[in-house]
Coordinates of C-alpha atoms and ligand atoms in Angstrom, one line a residue:
X262 CA 43.5 -28.9 22.0
X263 CA 40.2 -27.9 20.4
X264 CA 37.8 -28.1 23.3
X265 CA 34.2 -28.2 22.2
X266 CA 31.9 -26.7 24.8
X267 CA 28.5 -27.5 23.4
X268 CA 27.1 -28.7 20.1
X269 CA 23.5 -28.3 19.3
X270 CA 22.1 -30.2 16.3
X271 CA 18.8 -29.1 15.1
X272 CA 17.3 -31.0 12.3
X273 CA 14.0 -30.5 10.5
X274 CA 12.4 -29.1 13.6
X275 CA 14.1 -25.7 13.2
X276 CA 13.2 -24.9 9.6
X277 CA 14.5 -21.6 8.6
X278 CA 14.7 -21.6 4.8
X279 CA 11.5 -20.2 3.6
X280 CA 10.1 -19.6 7.0
X281 CA 6.3 -20.2 7.4
X282 CA 5.0 -16.9 8.6
X283 CA 1.9 -18.3 10.3
X284 CA -0.6 -16.5 8.2
X285 CA -3.0 -17.5 5.5
X286 CA -2.4 -16.6 1.9
X287 CA 1.4 -16.9 1.6
X288 CA 1.9 -20.6 1.6
X289 CA 4.2 -21.9 -1.1
X290 CA 2.5 -24.0 -3.7
X291 CA 4.5 -27.0 -2.7
X292 CA 6.3 -28.2 0.4
X293 CA 9.1 -26.4 2.0
X294 CA 12.6 -26.7 0.6
X295 CA 15.0 -29.1 2.4
X296 CA 17.3 -26.9 4.5
X297 CA 18.0 -28.6 7.8
X298 CA 19.8 -26.2 10.0
X299 CA 22.8 -26.8 12.2
X300 CA 23.7 -24.4 15.0
X301 CA 27.0 -25.0 16.8
X302 CA 28.1 -23.0 19.9
X303 CA 31.8 -23.4 20.2
X304 CA 34.9 -22.4 22.0
X305 CA 37.1 -23.7 19.3
X306 CA 40.7 -22.6 19.8
X307 CA 42.1 -21.7 16.4
X308 CA 45.8 -22.4 15.5
X309 CA 47.9 -19.4 16.6
X310 CA 49.3 -18.8 13.2
X311 CA 47.6 -18.2 9.8
X312 CA 45.0 -15.9 8.5
X313 CA 41.4 -15.7 9.8
X314 CA 40.3 -17.4 6.5
X315 CA 42.7 -20.3 7.2
X316 CA 41.3 -20.6 10.7
X317 CA 37.8 -20.9 9.3
X318 CA 38.8 -23.5 6.8
X319 CA 40.6 -25.6 9.5
X320 CA 37.5 -25.3 11.7
X321 CA 35.1 -26.4 8.9
X322 CA 37.4 -29.3 7.9
X323 CA 37.7 -30.4 11.6
X324 CA 33.9 -30.4 11.9
X325 CA 33.6 -32.1 8.5
X326 CA 30.9 -34.8 8.8
X327 CA 28.9 -33.2 11.6
X328 CA 28.2 -30.3 9.2
X329 CA 27.4 -32.4 6.2
X330 CA 30.7 -31.6 4.5
X331 CA 32.1 -34.5 2.6
X332 CA 35.6 -33.8 1.4
X333 CA 37.4 -30.5 1.5
X334 CA 35.4 -27.5 2.8
X335 CA 37.1 -25.2 0.4
X336 CA 35.9 -27.2 -2.6
X337 CA 32.2 -26.7 -1.6
X338 CA 32.0 -23.4 0.3
X339 CA 33.0 -19.9 -0.7
X340 CA 33.4 -16.9 1.6
X341 CA 31.0 -14.2 0.4
X342 CA 31.2 -11.5 3.1
X343 CA 33.3 -10.5 6.1
X344 CA 32.1 -8.1 8.8
X345 CA 33.9 -6.9 11.9
X346 CA 31.8 -5.5 14.7
X347 CA 33.8 -2.4 15.8
X348 CA 32.1 -2.4 19.3
X349 CA 33.0 -6.0 20.3
X350 CA 35.9 -6.8 17.9
X351 CA 34.0 -10.0 16.9
X352 CA 34.3 -11.2 13.3
X353 CA 31.5 -12.6 11.2
X354 CA 31.9 -14.5 8.0
X355 CA 29.2 -15.4 5.5
X356 CA 29.7 -18.4 3.2
X357 CA 27.7 -19.9 0.3
X358 CA 27.7 -23.6 -0.8
X359 CA 28.5 -24.3 -4.4
X360 CA 28.1 -27.6 -6.3
X361 CA 29.9 -27.8 -9.7
X362 CA 30.4 -24.0 -9.6
X363 CA 26.6 -23.3 -9.1
X364 CA 25.4 -21.9 -5.8
X365 CA 22.8 -23.8 -3.8
X366 CA 19.8 -21.6 -3.1
X367 CA 19.5 -20.9 0.7
X368 CA 22.6 -23.0 1.5
X369 CA 24.5 -20.3 3.3
X370 CA 26.5 -20.4 6.5
X371 CA 27.9 -17.9 9.0
X372 CA 31.0 -18.6 11.1
X373 CA 31.9 -16.3 14.0
X374 CA 35.1 -15.5 15.8
X375 CA 35.4 -13.9 19.2
X376 CA 37.7 -10.9 20.0
X377 CA 40.6 -13.3 20.7
X378 CA 40.2 -14.8 17.2
X379 CA 38.8 -18.2 18.2
X380 CA 35.7 -19.7 16.6
X381 CA 32.6 -19.0 18.7
X382 CA 29.8 -20.4 16.6
X383 CA 28.5 -21.7 13.3
X384 CA 25.0 -21.4 11.9
X385 CA 23.7 -22.6 8.6
X386 CA 22.7 -25.2 6.1
X387 CA 24.7 -27.5 3.8
X388 CA 22.9 -29.6 1.2
X389 CA 24.4 -33.0 0.4
X390 CA 22.3 -35.4 -1.7
X391 CA 23.9 -37.0 -4.7
X392 CA 25.9 -34.0 -5.8
X393 CA 28.0 -36.1 -8.2
X394 CA 25.1 -37.0 -10.5
X395 CA 23.6 -33.5 -10.7
X396 CA 23.0 -31.9 -14.0
X397 CA 24.9 -28.7 -14.3
X398 CA 24.1 -27.5 -17.9
X399 CA 20.8 -25.7 -18.3
X400 CA 18.7 -26.3 -21.4
X401 CA 16.8 -23.0 -20.9
X402 CA 18.2 -19.5 -21.1
X403 CA 17.6 -17.0 -18.3
X404 CA 15.2 -15.1 -20.7
X405 CA 13.2 -18.3 -21.1
X406 CA 12.9 -18.6 -17.3
X407 CA 11.7 -15.0 -17.0
X408 CA 9.1 -15.6 -19.7
X409 CA 7.8 -18.7 -17.9
X410 CA 7.5 -16.8 -14.6
X411 CA 5.7 -13.9 -16.3
X412 CA 3.3 -16.2 -18.1
X413 CA 2.5 -18.0 -14.8
X414 CA 1.9 -14.7 -13.0
X415 CA -0.3 -13.4 -15.8
X416 CA -2.5 -16.4 -15.5
X417 CA -3.0 -15.4 -11.9
X418 CA -3.6 -11.6 -12.1
X419 CA -3.9 -10.7 -15.8
X420 CA -1.6 -8.6 -18.1
X421 CA 1.4 -7.5 -16.1
X422 CA 2.4 -3.8 -15.8
X423 CA 5.9 -2.5 -15.7
X424 CA 8.4 -4.5 -13.6
X425 CA 9.4 -2.6 -10.5
X426 CA 12.8 -4.3 -10.5
X427 CA 14.7 -5.3 -13.7
X428 CA 14.1 -9.0 -13.9
X429 CA 17.1 -11.3 -13.7
X430 CA 17.2 -15.1 -13.6
X431 CA 20.1 -16.8 -11.8
X432 CA 21.1 -20.5 -11.9
X433 CA 20.9 -22.3 -8.6
X434 CA 20.6 -25.8 -7.2
X435 CA 17.4 -26.0 -5.2
X436 CA 16.6 -29.0 -2.9
X437 CA 13.0 -30.0 -2.7
X438 CA 11.3 -33.2 -1.7
X439 CA 14.6 -35.2 -1.8
X440 CA 15.5 -34.0 -5.3
X441 CA 18.1 -31.3 -6.0
X442 CA 16.8 -29.4 -9.0
X443 CA 18.9 -27.2 -11.3
X444 CA 16.7 -24.1 -11.4
X445 CA 16.6 -20.5 -12.4
X446 CA 15.5 -18.2 -9.6
X447 CA 13.6 -15.2 -10.7
X448 CA 11.2 -12.6 -9.3
X449 CA 8.0 -11.2 -10.7
X450 CA 7.5 -7.7 -9.2
X451 CA 4.7 -5.5 -10.5
X452 CA 2.2 -3.0 -9.2
X453 CA -0.3 -3.4 -12.1
X454 CA -2.9 -4.8 -12.4
X455 CA -2.3 -5.3 -8.7
X456 CA 0.8 -5.4 -6.5
X457 CA 2.5 -8.8 -6.8
X458 CA 5.9 -9.9 -5.8
X459 CA 6.5 -13.6 -6.4
X460 CA 9.7 -15.7 -6.2
X461 CA 9.9 -18.4 -8.9
X462 CA 12.1 -21.5 -9.1
X463 CA 12.0 -22.7 -12.7
X464 CA 13.5 -26.1 -13.7
X465 CA 16.4 -25.2 -16.0
X466 CA 15.8 -28.4 -18.0
X467 CA 12.1 -28.8 -18.3
X468 CA 10.8 -25.3 -17.6
X469 CA 8.5 -26.6 -14.9
X470 CA 7.7 -24.3 -12.0
X471 CA 9.4 -26.2 -9.2
X472 CA 8.4 -23.8 -6.5
X473 CA 6.9 -20.3 -6.1
X474 CA 5.7 -18.2 -3.3
X475 CA 4.3 -14.7 -2.8
X476 CA 6.2 -12.1 -0.7
X477 CA 3.4 -9.6 -0.4
X478 CA 0.9 -11.0 2.0
X479 CA -2.4 -9.4 1.7
X480 CA -5.1 -10.6 4.0
X481 CA -8.8 -9.9 4.2
X482 CA -9.2 -8.3 7.6
X483 CA -12.3 -7.3 9.5
X484 CA -13.3 -4.7 12.0
X485 CA -16.1 -2.6 13.5
X486 CA -16.5 1.0 12.6
X487 CA -17.2 4.0 14.8
X488 CA -20.9 3.5 14.4
X489 CA -20.8 -0.2 15.2
X490 CA -21.0 -1.5 11.7
X491 CA -18.8 -4.4 10.7
X492 CA -16.7 -4.2 7.6
X493 CA -13.9 -6.0 5.7
X494 CA -10.8 -4.4 4.2
X495 CA -7.3 -5.3 3.1
X496 CA -4.4 -5.5 5.6
X497 CA -0.9 -6.8 5.4
X498 CA 0.8 -9.4 7.6
X499 CA 4.4 -8.5 8.4
X500 CA 6.9 -9.2 11.2
X501 CA 4.4 -11.1 13.3
X502 CA 1.5 -8.6 13.2
X503 CA -1.3 -7.5 11.0
X504 CA -1.1 -3.9 9.9
X505 CA -3.5 -1.5 8.3
X506 CA -1.6 -1.4 5.0
X507 CA -3.6 -2.2 1.9
X508 CA -1.1 -3.1 -0.9
X509 CA -3.8 -3.9 -3.5
X510 CA -4.6 -0.3 -4.4
X511 CA -2.2 2.0 -6.2
X512 CA 1.0 2.3 -4.2
X513 CA -0.9 1.5 -1.1
X514 CA -3.3 2.8 1.6
X515 CA -1.7 3.1 5.0
X516 CA -3.6 4.0 8.2
X517 CA -1.8 5.4 11.3
X518 CA -2.7 6.6 14.8
X519 CA -1.3 9.7 16.4
X520 CA -2.3 8.2 19.7
X521 CA -3.8 11.6 20.7
X522 CA -0.6 13.4 20.0
X523 CA 0.0 15.9 17.3
X524 CA 2.9 14.2 15.5
X525 CA 2.3 12.8 12.0
X526 CA 1.9 10.3 10.6
X527 CA 2.1 8.5 14.0
X528 CA 2.4 4.8 14.2
X529 CA 0.8 2.3 11.8
X530 CA -2.2 0.6 13.3
X531 CA -1.6 -3.0 14.1
X532 CA -3.5 -6.0 15.4
X533 CA -2.4 -9.5 16.6
X534 CA -5.3 -11.0 14.7
X535 CA -7.1 -10.2 11.4
X536 CA -9.8 -8.4 13.4
X537 CA -9.0 -4.7 14.1
X538 CA -10.6 -3.0 17.1
X539 CA -9.6 0.6 16.7
X540 CA -12.9 1.8 15.3
X541 CA -11.7 5.2 14.0
X542 CA -8.8 3.5 12.2
X543 CA -11.1 0.8 10.7
X544 CA -13.3 3.5 9.2
X545 CA -10.5 5.7 8.0
X546 CA -8.9 2.6 6.3
X547 CA -12.0 1.0 4.9
X548 CA -13.4 4.3 3.6
X549 CA -10.1 5.4 2.0
X550 CA -10.3 2.2 -0.1
X551 CA -13.9 3.1 -1.0
X552 CA -12.8 6.5 -2.2
X553 CA -9.9 5.0 -4.1
X554 CA -12.3 2.5 -5.8
X555 CA -14.8 5.2 -6.7
X556 CA -12.2 7.2 -8.6
X557 CA -10.7 4.1 -10.1
X558 CA -13.9 2.5 -11.2
X559 CA -15.7 5.7 -12.4
X560 CA -12.8 7.6 -14.0
X561 CA -10.0 5.0 -14.3
X562 CA -8.0 7.2 -12.0
X563 CA -5.2 5.5 -10.0
X564 CA -5.3 7.3 -6.7
X565 CA -5.2 11.0 -6.0
X566 CA -2.4 11.9 -8.4
X567 CA -3.5 9.4 -11.1
X568 CA -0.2 7.7 -10.5
X569 CA -0.8 5.4 -7.5
X570 CA -0.2 8.1 -4.8
X571 CA 0.2 6.3 -1.4
X572 CA -2.8 7.4 0.7
X573 CA -1.9 7.9 4.3
X574 CA -4.5 8.6 7.0
X575 CA -3.9 9.4 10.7
X576 CA -6.6 9.0 13.3
X577 CA -6.7 10.0 17.0
X578 CA -5.0 13.3 16.1
X579 CA -4.8 15.6 19.1
X580 CA -7.3 15.5 22.0
X581 CA -11.0 16.1 21.4
X582 CA -10.0 17.6 18.0
X583 CA -13.2 18.2 16.1
X584 CA -12.1 18.4 12.5
X585 CA -10.4 16.5 9.7
X586 CA -8.1 17.8 7.0
X587 CA -5.8 17.2 4.1
X588 CA -2.3 18.7 4.9
X589 CA -0.9 18.4 1.5
X590 CA 0.7 15.0 2.3
X591 CA -2.0 13.0 4.1
X592 CA -5.4 13.0 5.7
X593 CA -5.7 13.7 9.4
X594 CA -8.8 12.9 11.6
X595 CA -9.6 14.1 15.1
X596 CA -11.7 12.1 17.6
X597 CA -14.5 14.7 17.9
X598 CA -15.9 14.9 21.4
X599 CA -18.5 13.3 23.6
X600 CA -21.3 15.8 22.9
X601 CA -21.3 16.8 19.2
X602 CA -19.1 14.7 16.9
X603 CA -18.0 11.2 16.6
X604 CA -14.4 10.5 15.4
X605 CA -14.3 12.2 12.0
X606 CA -13.5 9.1 10.0
X607 CA -17.0 7.8 10.9
X608 CA -18.6 9.4 7.8
X609 CA -17.8 8.3 4.3
X610 CA -18.7 11.6 2.9
X611 CA -16.2 13.4 5.2
X612 CA -13.5 10.9 4.2
X613 CA -14.4 11.5 0.5
X614 CA -14.4 15.2 1.1
X615 CA -10.9 15.2 2.6
X616 CA -9.3 12.9 0.0
X617 CA -10.8 14.9 -2.8
X618 CA -8.9 17.9 -1.4
X619 CA -5.8 15.9 -2.3
X620 CA -7.1 15.1 -5.8
X621 CA -7.8 18.8 -6.3
X622 CA -4.3 19.7 -5.3
X623 CA -2.9 17.4 -7.9
X624 CA -5.2 18.7 -10.7
X625 CA -6.8 22.2 -10.9
X626 CA -5.0 23.1 -7.6
X627 CA -7.8 25.6 -6.8
X628 CA -6.4 28.3 -4.4
X629 CA -8.0 27.9 -1.0
X630 CA -9.2 31.5 -0.9
X631 CA -12.2 33.4 -2.2
X632 CA -14.2 32.0 -5.1
X633 CA -11.6 29.5 -6.1
X634 CA -11.5 28.3 -2.5
X635 CA -15.3 27.9 -2.5
X636 CA -15.1 25.9 -5.7
X637 CA -12.4 23.7 -4.1
X638 CA -14.7 23.1 -1.1
X639 CA -17.7 22.4 -3.3
X640 CA -15.8 19.9 -5.3
X641 CA -14.9 18.1 -2.1
X642 CA -18.5 18.2 -0.9
X643 CA -19.8 17.0 -4.3
X644 CA -17.5 14.0 -4.5
X645 CA -17.7 13.2 -0.7
X646 CA -21.5 13.1 -1.0
X647 CA -21.6 11.2 -4.3
X648 CA -19.1 8.6 -3.1
X649 CA -21.5 7.8 -0.2
X650 CA -24.6 8.4 -2.3
X651 CA -26.9 8.2 0.7
X652 CA -28.7 11.5 0.7
X653 CA -27.9 15.2 0.0
X654 CA -26.3 15.9 3.4
X655 CA -22.7 16.2 4.3
X656 CA -21.4 15.0 7.6
X657 CA -24.7 13.6 8.9
X658 CA -23.1 10.3 10.1
X659 CA -20.6 12.4 12.0
X660 CA -23.1 14.2 14.1
X661 CA -24.1 12.7 17.5
X662 CA -27.5 14.6 17.5
X663 CA -28.7 13.7 14.0
X664 CA -27.7 17.0 12.4
X665 CA -25.3 17.5 9.5
X666 CA -22.6 20.0 8.5
X667 CA -24.0 21.0 5.1
X668 CA -26.9 20.2 2.7
X669 CA -26.4 20.2 -1.0
X670 CA -30.1 20.2 -1.6
X671 CA -30.8 23.2 0.6
X672 CA -27.6 25.0 1.5
X673 CA -29.5 27.7 3.4
X674 CA -30.3 25.1 6.2
X675 CA -26.7 25.4 7.2
X676 CA -26.3 29.2 6.6
X677 CA -24.9 28.9 3.1
X678 CA -26.1 30.9 0.1
X679 CA -27.9 29.1 -2.7
X680 CA -27.6 32.1 -5.1
X681 CA -24.6 34.1 -6.2
X682 CA -26.4 37.4 -5.2
X683 CA -26.3 36.2 -1.6
X684 CA -22.7 35.3 -1.6
X685 CA -20.5 36.2 1.4
X686 CA -17.9 38.8 0.6
X687 CA -16.2 39.2 4.0
X688 CA -12.8 37.9 4.9
X689 CA -13.5 35.2 7.5
X690 CA -13.2 31.5 6.5
X691 CA -10.7 32.4 3.9
X692 CA -13.3 34.6 2.2
X693 CA -16.1 32.2 2.8
X694 CA -14.7 29.0 1.3
X695 CA -17.1 26.8 3.5
X696 CA -19.9 29.4 2.9
X697 CA -20.0 30.1 -0.8
X698 CA -19.4 26.5 -1.6
X699 CA -23.2 26.2 -1.1
X700 CA -23.8 28.0 -4.5
X701 CA -22.1 25.3 -6.5
X702 CA -23.4 22.5 -4.2
X703 CA -26.9 23.7 -5.2
X704 CA -25.9 23.4 -8.9
X705 CA -24.8 19.8 -8.3
X706 CA -28.1 19.1 -6.6
X707 CA -30.2 20.8 -9.3
X708 CA -28.3 18.9 -12.1
X709 CA -28.8 15.6 -10.3
X710 CA -32.4 15.8 -9.3
X711 CA -33.8 18.7 -11.4
X712 CA -36.1 21.4 -10.0
X713 CA -37.1 25.0 -10.2
X714 CA -34.9 27.4 -8.3
X715 CA -35.5 31.2 -8.3
X716 CA -38.0 30.6 -11.1
X717 CA -35.5 28.8 -13.3
X718 CA -36.3 25.3 -14.3
X719 CA -33.5 22.7 -14.5
X720 CA -34.0 19.2 -16.0
X721 CA -32.3 16.4 -14.1
X722 CA -29.3 14.7 -15.6
X723 CA -28.6 12.4 -12.7
X724 CA -25.9 12.3 -10.0
X725 CA -23.4 10.3 -12.1
X726 CA -23.6 12.6 -15.1
X727 CA -23.3 15.7 -12.9
X728 CA -20.3 14.2 -11.1
X729 CA -18.6 13.2 -14.4
X730 CA -19.0 16.8 -15.6
X731 CA -17.4 18.2 -12.4
X732 CA -14.6 15.6 -12.6
X733 CA -13.8 16.6 -16.2
X734 CA -13.9 20.3 -15.4
X735 CA -11.6 19.8 -12.4
X736 CA -9.0 17.7 -14.2
X737 CA -9.0 19.4 -17.6
X738 CA -10.4 23.0 -17.4
X739 CA -10.2 24.7 -14.0
X740 CA -7.1 26.6 -12.9
X741 CA -5.9 27.8 -9.5
X742 CA -7.7 31.1 -9.7
X743 CA -10.9 30.1 -11.4
X744 CA -13.9 32.0 -10.2
X745 CA -17.6 31.0 -10.4
X746 CA -17.9 32.4 -13.9
X747 CA -14.9 30.3 -15.0
X748 CA -16.5 27.3 -13.3
X749 CA -19.7 27.8 -15.3
X750 CA -17.7 27.9 -18.6
X751 CA -15.7 24.9 -17.6
X752 CA -18.8 22.9 -16.6
X753 CA -20.5 23.7 -19.9
X754 CA -17.4 22.8 -21.9
X755 CA -17.1 19.6 -20.0
X756 CA -20.7 18.7 -20.7
X757 CA -20.1 19.3 -24.4
X758 CA -17.0 17.1 -24.4
X759 CA -18.8 14.3 -22.6
X760 CA -22.3 14.4 -24.1
X761 CA -22.2 16.5 -27.2
X762 CA -22.7 20.2 -27.9
X763 CA -26.5 19.8 -28.4
X764 CA -27.1 17.4 -25.5
X765 CA -29.7 18.0 -22.9
X766 CA -26.9 17.8 -20.3
X767 CA -25.4 21.0 -21.8
X768 CA -28.8 22.7 -21.6
X769 CA -29.2 21.6 -17.9
X770 CA -25.8 22.8 -16.9
X771 CA -26.5 26.2 -18.5
X772 CA -29.8 26.5 -16.8
X773 CA -28.4 25.3 -13.4
X774 CA -25.9 28.1 -13.4
X775 CA -28.6 30.6 -14.4
X776 CA -30.7 29.4 -11.5
X777 CA -27.9 30.2 -9.0
X778 CA -27.2 33.6 -10.7
X779 CA -23.8 32.7 -12.2
X780 CA -23.4 33.9 -15.8
Ligands
LIG1089 N1 -12.4 19.8 7.4 C1 -12.1 21.1 6.8 C2 -12.2 20.9 5.3 O1 -11.6 19.9 4.8 C3 -10.7 21.5 7.1 C4 -10.5 22.9 6.6 O2 -10.9 23.9 7.1 N2 -9.8 22.9 5.4 O3 -12.7 21.7 4.6
LIG1090 ZN1 -12.8 20.9 2.9

């Protein structure tokens, strides 16, 4: 009556349990758990009468031994879910193995019925070794297990931040290396001090870590940038490909390609190996992590908003698009063109400039018009330049003919004023935001290196002190409509906060603004 069409037995060769993902860095500490899989393709005529559940039990009992079921199926398996596919009328049941009332981790099964109500297939795993003698009373509490897992994770990454999921610990049997352990299964899931998501199997009697494995799989990737330089950065392995997602910084740094379209964010950049060949994407990704690290290491700031803000960048925006911008949500880079500009992510000070627009929006939120807009631009230039720390130019790595976009040392080289009396007062460029930024860029240069400007002498305080003063002013003092005069006051106050009211840094800030005619 029950005509079997085909039975496929697959033993240890088709391991599914904790599937090896084929990449470094995510291997469990110990061997794979023992979940040999069985897959049966059937045309098993079910008895005409009785409920679907009854059909499933008669099927499983009829298969009995071939599925590793000793005794009554109902005593060992419980139905946990039932789904009906409305399109095909097929029914799909999910079951879970229990021993002594405790679920067996990973020992789940699915049984399928065709539209006629006959069994069409079975997939899954049932664990059988010495179930009679298994211990079923834990000595540890679930809280003990959570503490053990946390302590183990802390040994690896240091003091754990807030859990991202409320920790629970659930009792399971867990088969490993021929032994079925009574364990607590629990997850450590934190973002600080770095993103970590680890599954732990803690022996419920001894407290030993029976098994653990990481779910976030960070890999060190490599690639060549626009200018031919090789670099390393973080990527993630997921679903069979490496992606430009760095999960180690804040809530992440993700890099996309618009594939020369104008839709954002586009598609995340992928590679079949740990080497990435999209040069513009390599630079955007690697440089975004440098910008993140600068703000984190210098000022303890966790991303643009101070709260881990996910940094998204899109390269290959549009066609021959010769600009880059922050759109309030993410950074966007054009490819430049064959004569003047390389792809805009090629230059770290451009990447720093654009990301700093994001930081400004989350802090002083300087209006992008008139003097407040020029201060906004200058802040982006100062930090873009100071993150790269190569020279006093901005955008020099971007230019195919060795020129630059702006000079902080000598703004007049690129048609910017270096004194307030020469400021642009017209209405183009939002009232000169990319023009009048030269006035404060010169202040940054004078503070960093010192010098005499329009007969005013400024003593050097160094790049780092100058940058620290502007960071402090941006985060604590400036407002959306601050003008140059307010910037001067904010910078002097910041220097007092950081170095003391009578410090030489305060004197230098005061003379630097005097030198550019801002009082
Ligand atoms: N690349 C320019 C900038 O960030 C884009 C703009 O005009 N806002 O300043
Ligand atoms: Zn800008």
